[in-house]
mmCIF file of C-alpha atoms in Angstrom:
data_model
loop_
_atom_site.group_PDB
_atom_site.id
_atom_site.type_symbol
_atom_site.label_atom_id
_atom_site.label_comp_id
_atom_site.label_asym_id
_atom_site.label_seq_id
_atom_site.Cartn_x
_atom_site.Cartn_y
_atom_site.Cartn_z
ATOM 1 C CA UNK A 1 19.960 -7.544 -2.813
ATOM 2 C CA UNK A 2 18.011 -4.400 -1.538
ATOM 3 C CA UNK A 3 14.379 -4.956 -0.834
ATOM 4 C CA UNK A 4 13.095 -2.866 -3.604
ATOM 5 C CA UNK A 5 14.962 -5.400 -6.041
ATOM 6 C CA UNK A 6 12.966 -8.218 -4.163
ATOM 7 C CA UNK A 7 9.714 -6.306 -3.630
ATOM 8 C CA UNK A 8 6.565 -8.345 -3.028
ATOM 9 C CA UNK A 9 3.470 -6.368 -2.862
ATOM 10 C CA UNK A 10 1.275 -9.192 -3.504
ATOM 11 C CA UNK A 11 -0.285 -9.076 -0.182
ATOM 12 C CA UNK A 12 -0.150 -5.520 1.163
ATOM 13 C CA UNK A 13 -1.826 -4.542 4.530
ATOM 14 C CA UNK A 14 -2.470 -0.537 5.260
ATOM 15 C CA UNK A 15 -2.482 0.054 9.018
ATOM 16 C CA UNK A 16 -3.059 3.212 11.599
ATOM 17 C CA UNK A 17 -4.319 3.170 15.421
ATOM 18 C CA UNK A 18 -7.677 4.789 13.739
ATOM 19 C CA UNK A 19 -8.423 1.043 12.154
ATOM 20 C CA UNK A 20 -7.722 -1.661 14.427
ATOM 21 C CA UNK A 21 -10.922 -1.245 16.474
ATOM 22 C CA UNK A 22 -8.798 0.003 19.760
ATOM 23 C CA UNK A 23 -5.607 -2.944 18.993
ATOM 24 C CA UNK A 24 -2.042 -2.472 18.747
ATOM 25 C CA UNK A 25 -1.332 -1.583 15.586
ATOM 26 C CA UNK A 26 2.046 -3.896 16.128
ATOM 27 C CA UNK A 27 -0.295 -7.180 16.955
ATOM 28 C CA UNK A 28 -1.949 -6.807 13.672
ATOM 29 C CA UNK A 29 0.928 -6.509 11.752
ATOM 30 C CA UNK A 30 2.623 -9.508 14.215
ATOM 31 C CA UNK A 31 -0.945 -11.565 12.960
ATOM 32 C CA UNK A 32 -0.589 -10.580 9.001
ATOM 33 C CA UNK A 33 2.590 -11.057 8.422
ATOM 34 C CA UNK A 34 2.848 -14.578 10.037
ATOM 35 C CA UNK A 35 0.085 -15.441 7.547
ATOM 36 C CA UNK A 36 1.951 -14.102 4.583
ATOM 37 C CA UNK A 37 0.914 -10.610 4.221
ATOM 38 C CA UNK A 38 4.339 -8.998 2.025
ATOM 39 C CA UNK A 39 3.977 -5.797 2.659
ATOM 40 C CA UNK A 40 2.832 -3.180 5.083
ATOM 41 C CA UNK A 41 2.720 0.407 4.848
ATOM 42 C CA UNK A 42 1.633 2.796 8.412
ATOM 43 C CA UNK A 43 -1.142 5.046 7.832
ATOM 44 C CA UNK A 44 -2.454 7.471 9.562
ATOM 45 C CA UNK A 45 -4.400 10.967 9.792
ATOM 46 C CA UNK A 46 -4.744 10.995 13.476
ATOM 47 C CA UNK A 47 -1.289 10.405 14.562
ATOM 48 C CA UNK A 48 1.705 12.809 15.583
ATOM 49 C CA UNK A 49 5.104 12.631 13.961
ATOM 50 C CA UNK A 50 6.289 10.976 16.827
ATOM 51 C CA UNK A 51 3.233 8.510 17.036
ATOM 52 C CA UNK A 52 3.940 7.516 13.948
ATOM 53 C CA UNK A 53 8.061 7.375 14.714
ATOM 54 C CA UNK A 54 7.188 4.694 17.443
ATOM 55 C CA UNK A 55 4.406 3.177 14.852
ATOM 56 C CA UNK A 56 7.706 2.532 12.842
ATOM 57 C CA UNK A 57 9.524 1.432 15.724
ATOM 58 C CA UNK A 58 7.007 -1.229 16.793
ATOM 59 C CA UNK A 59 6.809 -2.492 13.671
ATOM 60 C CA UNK A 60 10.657 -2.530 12.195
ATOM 61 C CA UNK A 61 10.567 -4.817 15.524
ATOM 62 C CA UNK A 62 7.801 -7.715 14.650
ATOM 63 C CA UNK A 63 9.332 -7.839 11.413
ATOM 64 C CA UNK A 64 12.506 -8.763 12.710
ATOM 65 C CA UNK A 65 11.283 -10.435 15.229
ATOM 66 C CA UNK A 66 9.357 -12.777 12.341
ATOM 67 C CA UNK A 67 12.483 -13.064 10.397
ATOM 68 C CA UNK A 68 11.176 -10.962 7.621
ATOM 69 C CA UNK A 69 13.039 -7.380 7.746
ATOM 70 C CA UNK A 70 14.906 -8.086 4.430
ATOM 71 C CA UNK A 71 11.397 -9.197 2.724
ATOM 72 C CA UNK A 72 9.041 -7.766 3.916
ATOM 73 C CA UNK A 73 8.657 -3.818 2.945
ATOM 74 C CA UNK A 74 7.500 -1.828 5.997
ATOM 75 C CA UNK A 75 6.433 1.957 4.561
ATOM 76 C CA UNK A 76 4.894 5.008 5.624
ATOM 77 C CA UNK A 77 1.790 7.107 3.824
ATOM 78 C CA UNK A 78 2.509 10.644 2.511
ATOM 79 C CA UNK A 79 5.366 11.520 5.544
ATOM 80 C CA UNK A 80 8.826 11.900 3.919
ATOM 81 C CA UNK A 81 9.613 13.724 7.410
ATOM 82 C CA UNK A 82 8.471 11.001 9.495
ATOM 83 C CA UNK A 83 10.417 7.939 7.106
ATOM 84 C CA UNK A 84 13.463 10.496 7.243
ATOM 85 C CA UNK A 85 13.610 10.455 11.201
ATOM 86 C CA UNK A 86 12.875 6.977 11.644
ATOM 87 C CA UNK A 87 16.128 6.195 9.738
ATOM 88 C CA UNK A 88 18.135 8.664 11.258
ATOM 89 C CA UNK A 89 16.768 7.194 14.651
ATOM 90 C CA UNK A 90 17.919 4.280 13.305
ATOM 91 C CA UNK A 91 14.830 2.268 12.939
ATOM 92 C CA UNK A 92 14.545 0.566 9.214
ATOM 93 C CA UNK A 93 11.912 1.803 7.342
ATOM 94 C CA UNK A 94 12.424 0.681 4.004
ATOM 95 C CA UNK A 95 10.131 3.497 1.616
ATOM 96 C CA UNK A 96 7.226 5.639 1.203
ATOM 97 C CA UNK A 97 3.667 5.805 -0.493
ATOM 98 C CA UNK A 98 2.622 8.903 -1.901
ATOM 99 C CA UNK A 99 0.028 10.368 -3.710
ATOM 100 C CA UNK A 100 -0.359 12.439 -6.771
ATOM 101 C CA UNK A 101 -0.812 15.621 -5.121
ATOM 102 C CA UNK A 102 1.697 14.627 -2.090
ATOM 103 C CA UNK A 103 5.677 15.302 -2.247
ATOM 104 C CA UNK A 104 6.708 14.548 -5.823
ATOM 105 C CA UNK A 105 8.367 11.052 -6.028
ATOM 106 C CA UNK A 106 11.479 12.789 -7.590
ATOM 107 C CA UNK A 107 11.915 14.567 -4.181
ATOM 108 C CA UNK A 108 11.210 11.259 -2.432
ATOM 109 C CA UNK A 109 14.020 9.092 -4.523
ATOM 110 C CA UNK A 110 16.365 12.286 -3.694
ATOM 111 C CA UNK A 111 16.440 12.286 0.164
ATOM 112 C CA UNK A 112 15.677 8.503 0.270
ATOM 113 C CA UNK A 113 18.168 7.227 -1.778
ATOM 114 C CA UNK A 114 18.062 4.308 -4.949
ATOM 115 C CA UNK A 115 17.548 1.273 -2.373
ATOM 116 C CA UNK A 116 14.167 2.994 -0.987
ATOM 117 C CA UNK A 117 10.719 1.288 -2.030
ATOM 118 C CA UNK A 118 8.590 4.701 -3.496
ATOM 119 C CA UNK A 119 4.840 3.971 -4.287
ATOM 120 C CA UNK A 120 2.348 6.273 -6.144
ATOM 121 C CA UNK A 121 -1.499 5.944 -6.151
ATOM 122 C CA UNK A 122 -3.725 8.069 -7.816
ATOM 123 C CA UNK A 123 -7.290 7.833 -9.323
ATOM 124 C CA UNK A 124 -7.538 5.389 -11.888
ATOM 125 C CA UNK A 125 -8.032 7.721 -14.896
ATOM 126 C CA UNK A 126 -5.072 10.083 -13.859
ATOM 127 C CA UNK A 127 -3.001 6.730 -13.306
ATOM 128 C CA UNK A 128 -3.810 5.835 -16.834
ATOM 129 C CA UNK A 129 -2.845 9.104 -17.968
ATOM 130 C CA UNK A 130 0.303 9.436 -16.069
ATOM 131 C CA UNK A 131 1.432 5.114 -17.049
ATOM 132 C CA UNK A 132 0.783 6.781 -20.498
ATOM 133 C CA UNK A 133 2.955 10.041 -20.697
ATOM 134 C CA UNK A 134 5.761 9.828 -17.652
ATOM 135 C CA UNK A 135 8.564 8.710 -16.395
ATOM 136 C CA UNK A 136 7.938 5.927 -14.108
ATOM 137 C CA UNK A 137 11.927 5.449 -13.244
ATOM 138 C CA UNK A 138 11.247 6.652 -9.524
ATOM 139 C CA UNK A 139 8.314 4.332 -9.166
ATOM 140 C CA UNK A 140 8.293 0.945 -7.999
ATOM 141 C CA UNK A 141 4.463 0.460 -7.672
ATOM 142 C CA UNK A 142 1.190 1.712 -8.613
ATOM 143 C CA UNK A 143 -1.901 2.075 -6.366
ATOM 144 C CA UNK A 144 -4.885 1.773 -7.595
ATOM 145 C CA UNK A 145 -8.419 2.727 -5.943
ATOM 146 C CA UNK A 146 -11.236 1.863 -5.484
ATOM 147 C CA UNK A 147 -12.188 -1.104 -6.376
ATOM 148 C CA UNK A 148 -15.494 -0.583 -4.081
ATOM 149 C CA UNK A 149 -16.603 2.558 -1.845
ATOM 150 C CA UNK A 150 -14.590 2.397 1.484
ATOM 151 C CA UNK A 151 -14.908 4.094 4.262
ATOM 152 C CA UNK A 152 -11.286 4.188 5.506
ATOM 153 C CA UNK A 153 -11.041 6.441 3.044
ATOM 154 C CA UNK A 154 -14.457 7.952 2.340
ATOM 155 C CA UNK A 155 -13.146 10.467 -0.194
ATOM 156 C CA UNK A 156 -11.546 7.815 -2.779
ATOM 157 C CA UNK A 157 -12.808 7.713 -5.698
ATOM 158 C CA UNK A 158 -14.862 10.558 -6.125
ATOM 159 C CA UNK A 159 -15.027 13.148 -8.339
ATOM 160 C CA UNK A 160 -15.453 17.204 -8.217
ATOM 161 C CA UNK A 161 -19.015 16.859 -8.370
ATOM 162 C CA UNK A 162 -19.488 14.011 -5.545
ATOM 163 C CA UNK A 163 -19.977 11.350 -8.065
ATOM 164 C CA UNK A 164 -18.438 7.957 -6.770
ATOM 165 C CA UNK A 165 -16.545 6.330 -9.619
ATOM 166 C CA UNK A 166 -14.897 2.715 -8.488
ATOM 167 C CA UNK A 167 -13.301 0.301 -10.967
ATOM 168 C CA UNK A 168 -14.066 -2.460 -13.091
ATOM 169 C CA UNK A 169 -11.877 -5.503 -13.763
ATOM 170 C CA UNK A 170 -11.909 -4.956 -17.449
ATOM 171 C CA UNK A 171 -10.132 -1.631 -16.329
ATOM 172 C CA UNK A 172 -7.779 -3.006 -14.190
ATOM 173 C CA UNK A 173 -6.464 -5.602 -16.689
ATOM 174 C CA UNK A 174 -6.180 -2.583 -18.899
ATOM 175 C CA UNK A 175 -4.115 -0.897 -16.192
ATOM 176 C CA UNK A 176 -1.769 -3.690 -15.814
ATOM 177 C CA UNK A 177 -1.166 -4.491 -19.791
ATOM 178 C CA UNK A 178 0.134 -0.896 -19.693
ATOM 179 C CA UNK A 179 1.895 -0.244 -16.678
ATOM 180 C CA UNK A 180 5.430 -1.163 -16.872
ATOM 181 C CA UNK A 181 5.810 -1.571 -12.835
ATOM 182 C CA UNK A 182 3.403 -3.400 -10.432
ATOM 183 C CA UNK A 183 0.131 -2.831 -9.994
ATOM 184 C CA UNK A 184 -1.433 -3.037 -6.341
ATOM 185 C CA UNK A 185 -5.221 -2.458 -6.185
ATOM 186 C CA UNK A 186 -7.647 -1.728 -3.187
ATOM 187 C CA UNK A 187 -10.317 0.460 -1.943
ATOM 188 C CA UNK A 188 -12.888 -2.033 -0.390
ATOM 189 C CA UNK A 189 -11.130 -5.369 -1.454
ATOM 190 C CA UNK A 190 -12.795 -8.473 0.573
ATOM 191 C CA UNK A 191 -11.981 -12.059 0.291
ATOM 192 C CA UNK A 192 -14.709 -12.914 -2.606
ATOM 193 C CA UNK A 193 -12.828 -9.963 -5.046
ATOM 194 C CA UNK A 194 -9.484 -12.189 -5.387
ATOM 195 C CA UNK A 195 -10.346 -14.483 -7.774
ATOM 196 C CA UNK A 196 -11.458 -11.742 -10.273
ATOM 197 C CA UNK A 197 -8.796 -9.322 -9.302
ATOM 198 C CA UNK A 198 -6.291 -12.184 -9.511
ATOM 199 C CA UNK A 199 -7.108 -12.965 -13.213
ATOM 200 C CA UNK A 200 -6.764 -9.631 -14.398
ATOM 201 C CA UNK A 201 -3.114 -9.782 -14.196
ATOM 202 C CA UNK A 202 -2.251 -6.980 -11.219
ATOM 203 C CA UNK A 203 0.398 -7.882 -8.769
ATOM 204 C CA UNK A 204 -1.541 -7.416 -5.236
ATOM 205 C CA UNK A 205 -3.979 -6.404 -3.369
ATOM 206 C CA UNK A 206 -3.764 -3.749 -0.601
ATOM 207 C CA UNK A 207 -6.759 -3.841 2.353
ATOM 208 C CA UNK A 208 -6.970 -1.585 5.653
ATOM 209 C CA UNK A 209 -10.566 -2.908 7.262
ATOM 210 C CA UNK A 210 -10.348 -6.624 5.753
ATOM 211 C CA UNK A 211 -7.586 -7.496 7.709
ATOM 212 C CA UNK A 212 -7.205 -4.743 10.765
ATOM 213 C CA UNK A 213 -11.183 -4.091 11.686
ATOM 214 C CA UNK A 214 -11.709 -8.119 11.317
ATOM 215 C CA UNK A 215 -13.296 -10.161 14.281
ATOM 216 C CA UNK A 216 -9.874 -12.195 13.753
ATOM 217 C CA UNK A 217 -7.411 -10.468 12.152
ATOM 218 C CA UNK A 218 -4.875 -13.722 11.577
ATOM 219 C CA UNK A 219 -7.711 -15.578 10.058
ATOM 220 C CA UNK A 220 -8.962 -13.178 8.018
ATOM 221 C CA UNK A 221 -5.278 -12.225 6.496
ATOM 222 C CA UNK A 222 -4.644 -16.157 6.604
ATOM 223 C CA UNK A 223 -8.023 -16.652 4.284
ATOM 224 C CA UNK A 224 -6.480 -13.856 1.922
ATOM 225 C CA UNK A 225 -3.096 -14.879 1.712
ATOM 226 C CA UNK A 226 -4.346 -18.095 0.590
ATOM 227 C CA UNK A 227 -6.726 -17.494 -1.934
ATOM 228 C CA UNK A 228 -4.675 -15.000 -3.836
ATOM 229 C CA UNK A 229 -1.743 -17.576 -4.015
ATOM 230 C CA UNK A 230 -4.201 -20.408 -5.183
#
Protein backbone atom coordinates (compact mmCIF):
# COMPACT_ATOMS: atom_id res chain seq x y z
CA UNK A 1 0.00 0.00 0.00
CA UNK A 2 1.50 3.43 -1.15
CA UNK A 3 1.54 6.10 1.47
CA UNK A 4 -0.98 8.29 -0.14
CA UNK A 5 -3.52 5.25 0.29
CA UNK A 6 -2.49 5.32 4.09
CA UNK A 7 -2.13 9.09 4.47
CA UNK A 8 -2.38 10.52 7.99
CA UNK A 9 -2.34 14.19 8.15
CA UNK A 10 -3.80 14.36 11.47
CA UNK A 11 -0.78 15.79 13.01
CA UNK A 12 1.18 17.74 10.40
CA UNK A 13 4.37 19.76 11.32
CA UNK A 14 5.69 22.59 8.64
CA UNK A 15 9.45 23.03 9.05
CA UNK A 16 12.43 25.37 7.43
CA UNK A 17 15.95 26.47 9.05
CA UNK A 18 14.09 30.11 9.22
CA UNK A 19 11.77 28.54 12.26
CA UNK A 20 13.61 26.47 14.57
CA UNK A 21 15.19 29.38 16.48
CA UNK A 22 18.93 28.43 15.07
CA UNK A 23 18.14 24.11 15.49
CA UNK A 24 18.53 21.45 13.08
CA UNK A 25 15.72 21.30 11.25
CA UNK A 26 16.35 17.22 11.36
CA UNK A 27 16.22 17.28 15.48
CA UNK A 28 12.84 18.78 15.33
CA UNK A 29 11.46 16.54 13.05
CA UNK A 30 13.58 13.49 15.09
CA UNK A 31 11.46 15.22 18.42
CA UNK A 32 7.83 15.39 16.51
CA UNK A 33 7.67 12.50 15.01
CA UNK A 34 8.65 10.31 18.06
CA UNK A 35 5.66 12.03 19.70
CA UNK A 36 3.30 11.19 16.91
CA UNK A 37 3.41 14.03 14.60
CA UNK A 38 2.08 12.09 10.91
CA UNK A 39 3.21 14.23 8.69
CA UNK A 40 5.85 16.73 7.79
CA UNK A 41 6.24 18.86 4.92
CA UNK A 42 9.97 21.21 4.44
CA UNK A 43 9.38 24.76 4.03
CA UNK A 44 11.30 27.26 3.22
CA UNK A 45 11.84 30.86 1.54
CA UNK A 46 15.38 31.24 2.57
CA UNK A 47 16.86 28.10 1.38
CA UNK A 48 18.73 27.04 -1.96
CA UNK A 49 17.63 24.12 -4.07
CA UNK A 50 20.31 22.27 -2.73
CA UNK A 51 19.61 23.37 0.98
CA UNK A 52 16.54 22.15 0.67
CA UNK A 53 17.88 18.70 -1.32
CA UNK A 54 19.93 17.95 1.95
CA UNK A 55 16.72 19.30 4.10
CA UNK A 56 15.15 16.18 2.33
CA UNK A 57 18.03 14.13 2.87
CA UNK A 58 18.22 14.70 6.64
CA UNK A 59 14.93 14.06 7.04
CA UNK A 60 14.07 10.85 4.60
CA UNK A 61 16.89 9.69 7.25
CA UNK A 62 15.11 10.29 10.90
CA UNK A 63 12.17 8.88 9.40
CA UNK A 64 13.75 5.78 8.69
CA UNK A 65 15.72 5.89 11.29
CA UNK A 66 12.20 6.06 13.56
CA UNK A 67 10.73 3.29 11.61
CA UNK A 68 8.21 5.49 10.01
CA UNK A 69 9.25 6.02 6.14
CA UNK A 70 6.18 4.01 4.90
CA UNK A 71 3.79 6.21 7.34
CA UNK A 72 4.85 8.99 7.77
CA UNK A 73 4.55 11.54 4.59
CA UNK A 74 7.69 13.69 4.34
CA UNK A 75 6.80 16.70 1.57
CA UNK A 76 8.14 19.73 0.22
CA UNK A 77 6.30 23.44 -0.17
CA UNK A 78 5.75 24.84 -3.70
CA UNK A 79 9.29 23.07 -5.27
CA UNK A 80 8.30 20.41 -7.87
CA UNK A 81 12.14 20.89 -8.95
CA UNK A 82 13.51 20.32 -5.66
CA UNK A 83 10.94 16.92 -4.83
CA UNK A 84 11.99 15.88 -8.53
CA UNK A 85 15.85 15.83 -7.66
CA UNK A 86 15.56 14.46 -4.37
CA UNK A 87 14.06 11.30 -5.98
CA UNK A 88 16.28 11.10 -8.71
CA UNK A 89 19.11 11.46 -5.99
CA UNK A 90 17.46 8.82 -4.60
CA UNK A 91 16.28 10.19 -1.37
CA UNK A 92 12.31 9.36 -0.72
CA UNK A 93 10.31 12.19 -0.69
CA UNK A 94 6.94 11.04 -0.85
CA UNK A 95 4.77 14.48 -2.39
CA UNK A 96 4.31 18.08 -2.60
CA UNK A 97 2.15 21.05 -1.16
CA UNK A 98 1.17 23.64 -3.39
CA UNK A 99 -0.72 26.57 -3.55
CA UNK A 100 -3.39 28.00 -5.71
CA UNK A 101 -1.29 30.23 -7.62
CA UNK A 102 1.86 27.67 -7.51
CA UNK A 103 2.43 24.79 -10.28
CA UNK A 104 -1.02 23.43 -11.08
CA UNK A 105 -1.59 20.07 -9.24
CA UNK A 106 -2.33 18.47 -12.71
CA UNK A 107 1.37 19.21 -13.59
CA UNK A 108 2.38 17.94 -10.14
CA UNK A 109 0.38 14.35 -10.44
CA UNK A 110 2.11 14.27 -14.10
CA UNK A 111 5.88 14.30 -13.25
CA UNK A 112 5.19 12.76 -9.77
CA UNK A 113 3.35 9.94 -10.60
CA UNK A 114 -0.26 8.28 -8.94
CA UNK A 115 1.62 7.03 -5.63
CA UNK A 116 2.76 10.82 -4.82
CA UNK A 117 0.93 12.65 -1.79
CA UNK A 118 -0.22 16.31 -3.69
CA UNK A 119 -1.69 18.95 -1.22
CA UNK A 120 -3.46 22.27 -2.12
CA UNK A 121 -4.11 25.23 0.27
CA UNK A 122 -5.69 28.23 -0.59
CA UNK A 123 -7.74 30.99 1.21
CA UNK A 124 -10.70 29.73 2.71
CA UNK A 125 -13.29 31.40 0.42
CA UNK A 126 -11.41 30.35 -2.87
CA UNK A 127 -11.16 26.74 -1.19
CA UNK A 128 -14.87 26.81 -0.85
CA UNK A 129 -15.24 27.86 -4.26
CA UNK A 130 -12.86 25.52 -5.83
CA UNK A 131 -14.41 22.10 -3.22
CA UNK A 132 -17.57 23.50 -4.99
CA UNK A 133 -16.85 23.58 -8.85
CA UNK A 134 -13.50 21.23 -9.52
CA UNK A 135 -12.06 18.32 -9.88
CA UNK A 136 -10.42 17.30 -6.77
CA UNK A 137 -9.06 13.77 -8.39
CA UNK A 138 -5.33 15.11 -8.12
CA UNK A 139 -5.84 16.19 -4.56
CA UNK A 140 -5.31 14.30 -1.56
CA UNK A 141 -5.66 17.17 1.02
CA UNK A 142 -6.85 20.55 1.60
CA UNK A 143 -5.07 23.34 3.54
CA UNK A 144 -6.77 25.59 5.14
CA UNK A 145 -5.53 29.07 6.71
CA UNK A 146 -5.66 30.90 9.06
CA UNK A 147 -7.20 29.96 11.76
CA UNK A 148 -5.37 33.02 13.70
CA UNK A 149 -2.81 35.78 12.31
CA UNK A 150 0.70 34.12 12.10
CA UNK A 151 3.66 35.41 11.57
CA UNK A 152 5.43 32.53 9.78
CA UNK A 153 3.47 33.56 7.27
CA UNK A 154 2.54 37.21 7.78
CA UNK A 155 0.72 37.51 4.45
CA UNK A 156 -2.02 34.62 5.10
CA UNK A 157 -5.07 35.53 5.20
CA UNK A 158 -5.29 38.83 3.95
CA UNK A 159 -7.01 40.39 1.46
CA UNK A 160 -6.24 43.06 -1.53
CA UNK A 161 -6.99 45.78 0.68
CA UNK A 162 -4.82 44.61 3.87
CA UNK A 163 -7.81 43.43 5.69
CA UNK A 164 -6.92 40.26 7.86
CA UNK A 165 -9.69 37.71 7.46
CA UNK A 166 -8.99 34.32 9.70
CA UNK A 167 -11.58 31.57 10.18
CA UNK A 168 -14.25 30.57 12.32
CA UNK A 169 -15.11 27.01 13.40
CA UNK A 170 -18.61 27.27 12.12
CA UNK A 171 -16.66 27.74 8.74
CA UNK A 172 -14.46 25.07 9.04
CA UNK A 173 -17.16 22.45 9.81
CA UNK A 174 -18.73 23.89 6.72
CA UNK A 175 -15.48 23.23 4.86
CA UNK A 176 -15.25 19.72 5.89
CA UNK A 177 -19.17 18.67 5.28
CA UNK A 178 -18.24 19.66 1.70
CA UNK A 179 -14.93 18.66 0.91
CA UNK A 180 -14.74 15.23 -0.35
CA UNK A 181 -10.83 14.78 0.70
CA UNK A 182 -9.19 15.77 4.05
CA UNK A 183 -9.15 18.79 5.50
CA UNK A 184 -5.88 20.04 7.38
CA UNK A 185 -6.20 23.48 9.04
CA UNK A 186 -3.52 25.96 10.49
CA UNK A 187 -2.33 29.43 10.50
CA UNK A 188 -1.65 30.14 14.28
CA UNK A 189 -3.01 26.77 15.73
CA UNK A 190 -1.84 26.41 19.61
CA UNK A 191 -2.62 23.68 21.97
CA UNK A 192 -6.01 25.36 23.48
CA UNK A 193 -7.57 25.45 19.52
CA UNK A 194 -7.79 21.43 19.37
CA UNK A 195 -10.65 20.77 21.13
CA UNK A 196 -12.76 23.19 18.97
CA UNK A 197 -10.98 22.41 15.79
CA UNK A 198 -11.32 18.71 16.65
CA UNK A 199 -15.18 18.85 16.87
CA UNK A 200 -15.69 20.45 13.73
CA UNK A 201 -14.96 17.37 11.89
CA UNK A 202 -11.44 18.34 9.86
CA UNK A 203 -8.82 15.71 9.69
CA UNK A 204 -5.59 17.65 11.20
CA UNK A 205 -3.97 20.27 12.17
CA UNK A 206 -0.77 21.68 10.57
CA UNK A 207 1.63 24.15 12.98
CA UNK A 208 5.21 25.69 12.06
CA UNK A 209 5.99 27.92 15.47
CA UNK A 210 3.90 25.58 17.98
CA UNK A 211 6.06 22.86 17.61
CA UNK A 212 9.58 24.20 15.90
CA UNK A 213 9.99 27.85 17.79
CA UNK A 214 8.84 25.97 21.22
CA UNK A 215 11.12 26.18 24.42
CA UNK A 216 10.76 22.19 24.04
CA UNK A 217 9.88 21.13 20.92
CA UNK A 218 9.13 17.17 21.99
CA UNK A 219 6.90 18.40 24.69
CA UNK A 220 5.15 20.75 22.99
CA UNK A 221 4.40 18.24 19.84
CA UNK A 222 3.90 15.47 22.66
CA UNK A 223 1.04 17.90 24.39
CA UNK A 224 -0.52 18.18 20.75
CA UNK A 225 -0.40 14.82 19.65
CA UNK A 226 -2.25 13.98 22.66
CA UNK A 227 -4.95 16.21 22.90
CA UNK A 228 -6.05 15.91 19.33
CA UNK A 229 -6.24 12.03 19.74
CA UNK A 230 -8.25 12.40 23.09
Amino acid sequence: MSIRENLDTSAYLVVGPENTLGRPVKTIIREAVAQGFTCIQIRSKVASAREMIALCAEAAEVLAGLGKADSVALLVDDRLDVVLAAREAGIKVDGIHVGQSDIPVQVCRKFLGTDAVIGLSARFDELLDYVRTCDTTDIDYFGAAPLHETMTKPEAGHTADGRLVTRTFDELAELHRISPVPVVVGGGVKAADLPALRATGVEGFFVVSAVAGAADPAQAAADMVKIWTR
